[in-house]
mmCIF file of C-alpha atoms in Angstrom:
data_model
loop_
_atom_site.group_PDB
_atom_site.id
_atom_site.type_symbol
_atom_site.label_atom_id
_atom_site.label_comp_id
_atom_site.label_asym_id
_atom_site.label_seq_id
_atom_site.Cartn_x
_atom_site.Cartn_y
_atom_site.Cartn_z
ATOM 1 C CA MET N 332 -5.402 -11.250 -18.989
ATOM 2 C CA CYS N 333 -5.330 -12.011 -22.674
ATOM 3 C CA GLY N 334 -7.323 -15.258 -22.568
ATOM 4 C CA SER N 335 -4.461 -17.664 -23.252
ATOM 5 C CA GLU N 336 -4.609 -21.195 -21.839
ATOM 6 C CA LEU N 337 -2.457 -21.493 -18.713
ATOM 7 C CA PHE N 338 -0.673 -24.651 -17.640
ATOM 8 C CA GLU N 339 -1.294 -26.003 -14.137
ATOM 9 C CA GLY N 340 0.690 -24.087 -11.514
ATOM 10 C CA ALA N 341 1.327 -21.068 -13.780
ATOM 11 C CA ILE N 342 2.303 -17.890 -11.968
ATOM 12 C CA PHE N 343 2.438 -15.650 -15.078
ATOM 13 C CA CYS N 344 0.662 -15.747 -18.441
ATOM 14 C CA GLY N 345 3.152 -16.761 -21.156
ATOM 15 C CA GLU N 346 1.525 -14.427 -23.705
ATOM 16 C CA CYS N 347 0.842 -11.158 -21.887
ATOM 17 C CA GLY N 348 2.945 -11.587 -18.721
ATOM 18 C CA SER N 349 0.052 -10.938 -16.317
ATOM 19 C CA ALA N 350 0.639 -12.297 -12.811
ATOM 20 C CA VAL N 351 -1.812 -14.935 -11.630
ATOM 21 C CA GLU N 352 -0.254 -15.832 -8.262
ATOM 22 C CA ALA N 353 -2.764 -13.723 -6.275
ATOM 23 C CA THR N 354 -5.791 -15.698 -7.486
ATOM 24 C CA PRO N 355 -5.966 -18.185 -4.560
ATOM 25 C CA TYR N 356 -6.683 -15.249 -2.252
ATOM 26 C CA LEU N 357 -9.675 -14.029 -4.272
ATOM 27 C CA ARG N 358 -13.271 -15.180 -3.954
ATOM 28 C CA HIS N 359 -14.533 -17.636 -6.545
ATOM 29 C CA PRO N 360 -16.981 -15.779 -8.859
ATOM 30 C CA ILE N 361 -19.448 -18.678 -9.115
ATOM 31 C CA ASP N 362 -20.086 -19.817 -5.545
ATOM 32 C CA ASP N 363 -18.454 -16.887 -3.691
ATOM 33 C CA ASN N 364 -16.284 -19.307 -1.688
ATOM 34 C CA ARG N 365 -12.516 -19.288 -1.648
ATOM 35 C CA PRO N 366 -11.078 -21.952 -3.960
ATOM 36 C CA THR N 367 -9.648 -24.899 -2.064
ATOM 37 C CA ASP N 368 -6.419 -26.594 -3.044
ATOM 38 C CA THR N 369 -8.457 -29.491 -4.484
ATOM 39 C CA GLN N 370 -10.783 -27.345 -6.595
ATOM 40 C CA VAL N 371 -10.158 -27.244 -10.356
ATOM 41 C CA VAL N 372 -9.942 -23.681 -11.663
ATOM 42 C CA THR N 373 -10.353 -23.456 -15.433
ATOM 43 C CA ALA N 374 -8.678 -20.784 -17.536
ATOM 44 C CA SER N 375 -12.011 -18.974 -18.056
ATOM 45 C CA VAL N 376 -12.736 -18.905 -14.290
ATOM 46 C CA LEU N 377 -9.156 -17.818 -13.643
ATOM 47 C CA ARG N 378 -9.547 -15.027 -16.222
ATOM 48 C CA THR N 379 -12.791 -13.883 -14.530
ATOM 49 C CA ILE N 380 -11.112 -13.867 -11.104
ATOM 50 C CA THR N 381 -8.057 -11.976 -12.422
ATOM 51 C CA GLU N 382 -10.138 -9.403 -14.324
ATOM 52 C CA SER N 383 -12.293 -8.833 -11.226
ATOM 53 C CA ALA N 384 -9.171 -8.337 -9.098
ATOM 54 C CA ALA N 385 -7.712 -5.924 -11.657
ATOM 55 C CA ARG N 386 -10.901 -3.827 -11.631
ATOM 56 C CA ARG N 387 -10.919 -3.707 -7.808
ATOM 57 C CA SER N 388 -7.228 -2.850 -7.707
ATOM 58 C CA ALA N 389 -7.590 -0.080 -10.290
ATOM 59 C CA ALA N 390 -10.546 1.379 -8.399
ATOM 60 C CA ALA N 391 -8.779 1.156 -5.025
ATOM 61 C CA ALA N 392 -5.501 2.895 -5.783
ATOM 62 C CA LYS N 393 -3.916 5.437 -8.045
ATOM 63 C CA PRO N 394 -0.210 5.268 -8.846
ATOM 64 C CA ALA N 395 2.097 6.752 -6.205
ATOM 65 C CA VAL N 396 3.654 9.105 -8.739
ATOM 66 C CA ILE N 397 2.778 12.714 -9.489
ATOM 67 C CA GLU N 398 3.600 14.341 -12.809
ATOM 68 C CA THR N 399 6.648 16.569 -12.510
ATOM 69 C CA SER N 400 4.609 19.354 -14.109
ATOM 70 C CA ALA N 401 2.512 19.401 -10.898
ATOM 71 C CA LEU N 402 5.569 20.221 -8.796
ATOM 72 C CA PRO N 403 6.655 23.838 -8.291
ATOM 73 C CA ASP N 404 9.569 25.304 -10.190
ATOM 74 C CA PRO N 405 12.641 24.670 -7.978
ATOM 75 C CA GLY N 406 13.743 28.250 -8.563
ATOM 76 C CA ASP N 407 10.440 29.689 -7.354
ATOM 77 C CA LEU N 408 10.607 29.530 -3.550
ATOM 78 C CA SER N 409 7.279 31.331 -3.128
ATOM 79 C CA ALA N 410 5.284 28.470 -4.723
ATOM 80 C CA PRO N 411 3.571 26.185 -2.194
ATOM 81 C CA VAL N 412 4.849 22.622 -1.977
ATOM 82 C CA PRO N 413 1.820 20.419 -2.803
ATOM 83 C CA THR N 414 3.251 17.070 -1.791
ATOM 84 C CA TRP N 415 5.159 15.098 0.785
ATOM 85 C CA VAL N 416 7.980 12.629 0.221
ATOM 86 C CA LEU N 417 8.328 9.369 2.139
ATOM 87 C CA ALA N 418 11.868 7.973 1.902
ATOM 88 C CA ALA N 419 12.012 4.415 3.229
ATOM 89 C CA SER N 420 15.013 2.811 4.903
ATOM 90 C CA THR N 421 14.680 0.040 2.299
ATOM 91 C CA GLY N 422 15.337 2.433 -0.600
ATOM 92 C CA GLU N 423 11.822 3.266 -1.802
ATOM 93 C CA ARG N 424 11.102 6.957 -2.251
ATOM 94 C CA VAL N 425 7.519 8.000 -2.937
ATOM 95 C CA ILE N 426 5.842 11.340 -3.514
ATOM 96 C CA VAL N 427 2.481 11.244 -1.744
ATOM 97 C CA ALA N 428 -0.609 13.393 -1.762
ATOM 98 C CA GLY N 429 -4.078 12.604 -0.483
ATOM 99 C CA SER N 430 -4.561 9.373 1.439
ATOM 100 C CA GLY N 431 -2.888 5.992 1.344
ATOM 101 C CA LEU N 432 -1.659 2.826 2.969
ATOM 102 C CA VAL N 433 1.908 1.656 3.641
ATOM 103 C CA GLY N 434 2.986 -1.941 4.191
ATOM 104 C CA ARG N 435 4.602 -4.996 2.651
ATOM 105 C CA LYS N 436 1.504 -5.596 0.489
ATOM 106 C CA PRO N 437 -1.028 -2.933 1.496
ATOM 107 C CA VAL N 438 -4.687 -3.695 0.792
ATOM 108 C CA ALA N 439 -7.712 -1.521 1.487
ATOM 109 C CA ALA N 440 -10.494 -3.157 3.497
ATOM 110 C CA ALA N 441 -13.923 -3.608 1.942
ATOM 111 C CA GLY N 442 -15.576 -0.236 1.443
ATOM 112 C CA GLU N 443 -12.341 1.746 1.852
ATOM 113 C CA SER N 444 -10.806 3.864 -0.875
ATOM 114 C CA PHE N 445 -7.301 5.340 -0.919
ATOM 115 C CA ASP N 446 -5.352 7.455 -3.395
ATOM 116 C CA GLN N 447 -2.145 5.429 -3.027
ATOM 117 C CA LEU N 448 -0.865 2.049 -1.892
ATOM 118 C CA VAL N 449 2.841 2.183 -0.976
ATOM 119 C CA ALA N 450 4.637 -1.177 -0.797
ATOM 120 C CA ILE N 451 7.788 -1.395 1.345
ATOM 121 C CA ALA N 452 10.289 -4.208 0.764
ATOM 122 C CA ASP N 453 10.885 -5.955 4.078
ATOM 123 C CA PRO N 454 12.418 -9.428 3.827
ATOM 124 C CA GLY N 455 12.381 -9.754 7.637
ATOM 125 C CA ARG N 456 8.602 -9.214 7.668
ATOM 126 C CA SER N 457 8.696 -6.789 10.583
ATOM 127 C CA VAL N 458 6.380 -4.486 8.597
ATOM 128 C CA SER N 459 2.776 -5.705 8.485
ATOM 129 C CA LYS N 460 1.059 -6.254 5.134
ATOM 130 C CA THR N 461 -1.053 -3.149 5.785
ATOM 131 C CA HIS N 462 0.908 -1.408 8.516
ATOM 132 C CA LEU N 463 0.164 2.299 8.330
ATOM 133 C CA GLU N 464 -2.442 4.695 6.965
ATOM 134 C CA PHE N 465 -1.538 8.248 6.007
ATOM 135 C CA GLY N 466 -3.340 11.335 4.844
ATOM 136 C CA VAL N 467 -2.580 14.861 3.725
ATOM 137 C CA GLU N 468 -5.010 17.525 4.880
ATOM 138 C CA GLY N 469 -4.157 21.080 3.988
ATOM 139 C CA ASP N 470 -0.456 21.466 4.685
ATOM 140 C CA GLU N 471 -0.301 18.683 7.300
ATOM 141 C CA LEU N 472 0.563 14.994 7.036
ATOM 142 C CA TRP N 473 -0.870 12.508 9.522
ATOM 143 C CA VAL N 474 -0.252 8.804 10.097
ATOM 144 C CA LEU N 475 -2.325 6.113 11.786
ATOM 145 C CA ASP N 476 -1.126 2.654 12.840
ATOM 146 C CA ARG N 477 -3.507 0.029 11.391
ATOM 147 C CA PHE N 478 -3.173 -2.318 14.390
ATOM 148 C CA SER N 479 0.138 -3.613 13.042
ATOM 149 C CA SER N 480 2.029 -6.485 14.669
ATOM 150 C CA ASN N 481 5.189 -4.523 15.502
ATOM 151 C CA GLY N 482 3.750 -1.046 16.026
ATOM 152 C CA THR N 483 4.588 2.448 14.846
ATOM 153 C CA ALA N 484 6.572 5.240 16.475
ATOM 154 C CA ILE N 485 7.366 8.812 15.429
ATOM 155 C CA VAL N 486 10.751 10.349 16.171
ATOM 156 C CA GLY N 487 10.656 14.124 15.738
ATOM 157 C CA ALA N 488 13.519 16.355 14.628
ATOM 158 C CA ASP N 489 14.088 17.085 18.337
ATOM 159 C CA GLY N 490 14.769 13.358 18.969
ATOM 160 C CA LEU N 491 11.587 12.874 21.016
ATOM 161 C CA ARG N 492 10.073 9.418 20.326
ATOM 162 C CA ARG N 493 6.299 8.878 20.511
ATOM 163 C CA GLU N 494 4.743 5.401 20.392
ATOM 164 C CA CYS N 495 1.600 5.486 18.255
ATOM 165 C CA GLU N 496 -1.601 4.074 19.678
ATOM 166 C CA PRO N 497 -3.262 1.903 16.987
ATOM 167 C CA GLY N 498 -6.276 3.520 15.317
ATOM 168 C CA ARG N 499 -5.306 7.079 16.337
ATOM 169 C CA ARG N 500 -4.042 9.829 13.992
ATOM 170 C CA TYR N 501 -0.742 11.595 14.681
ATOM 171 C CA ARG N 502 0.518 14.695 12.885
ATOM 172 C CA VAL N 503 3.994 14.281 11.420
ATOM 173 C CA ALA N 504 6.339 17.197 10.729
ATOM 174 C CA ARG N 505 8.816 17.276 7.861
ATOM 175 C CA GLY N 506 12.131 15.792 8.941
ATOM 176 C CA SER N 507 10.486 13.281 11.274
ATOM 177 C CA ARG N 508 11.229 9.579 11.222
ATOM 178 C CA VAL N 509 8.262 7.178 11.278
ATOM 179 C CA GLU N 510 9.375 3.774 12.548
ATOM 180 C CA ILE N 511 7.357 0.806 11.243
ATOM 181 C CA GLY N 512 8.620 -2.511 12.539
ATOM 182 C CA ASP N 513 12.377 -2.710 11.903
ATOM 183 C CA GLN N 514 12.092 -0.227 8.997
ATOM 184 C CA TYR N 515 11.425 3.500 8.940
ATOM 185 C CA LEU N 516 10.225 6.356 6.735
ATOM 186 C CA ILE N 517 11.826 9.790 6.634
ATOM 187 C CA VAL N 518 9.161 12.424 5.988
ATOM 188 C CA GLY N 519 10.134 15.269 3.681
#
């Protein structure tokens, strides 16, 4: 944040546009307790909380976009394809590589580190905040249900549906459909 004074109940900074709505969920930097709804949070404390959250967020995730220069020339069919594409039923389409989390508002647990956090719009809230973990190892993509409320299933190109046991990795082939709650991801 830019250091501007914020009025009570502000969601965004009027000067720089930084969001401040996530601050009630963060730990208070002075006493390491969550602020209560009766605790006064000054602009300087709010700035400290927001800056701390921004540092953690930047360290936890890289953007879910890969430079187009990293992709093979479409005319060169011999070049290996370095990435996977997750196309969500809600319209999001993300190029993924490495590891990541998928959910309404995915958050890594303490001590975890992921390359990408992929947010899926789900007004019905059938997708958990942190629903699914994924990873790319070699030329294979795997998914793992993070003990979500509504579960995960994989439907292969052959139409065979497999329910995913939470906490267990499952390999996913291109063309498969990964069902998360009432939504799904097409893997390409």
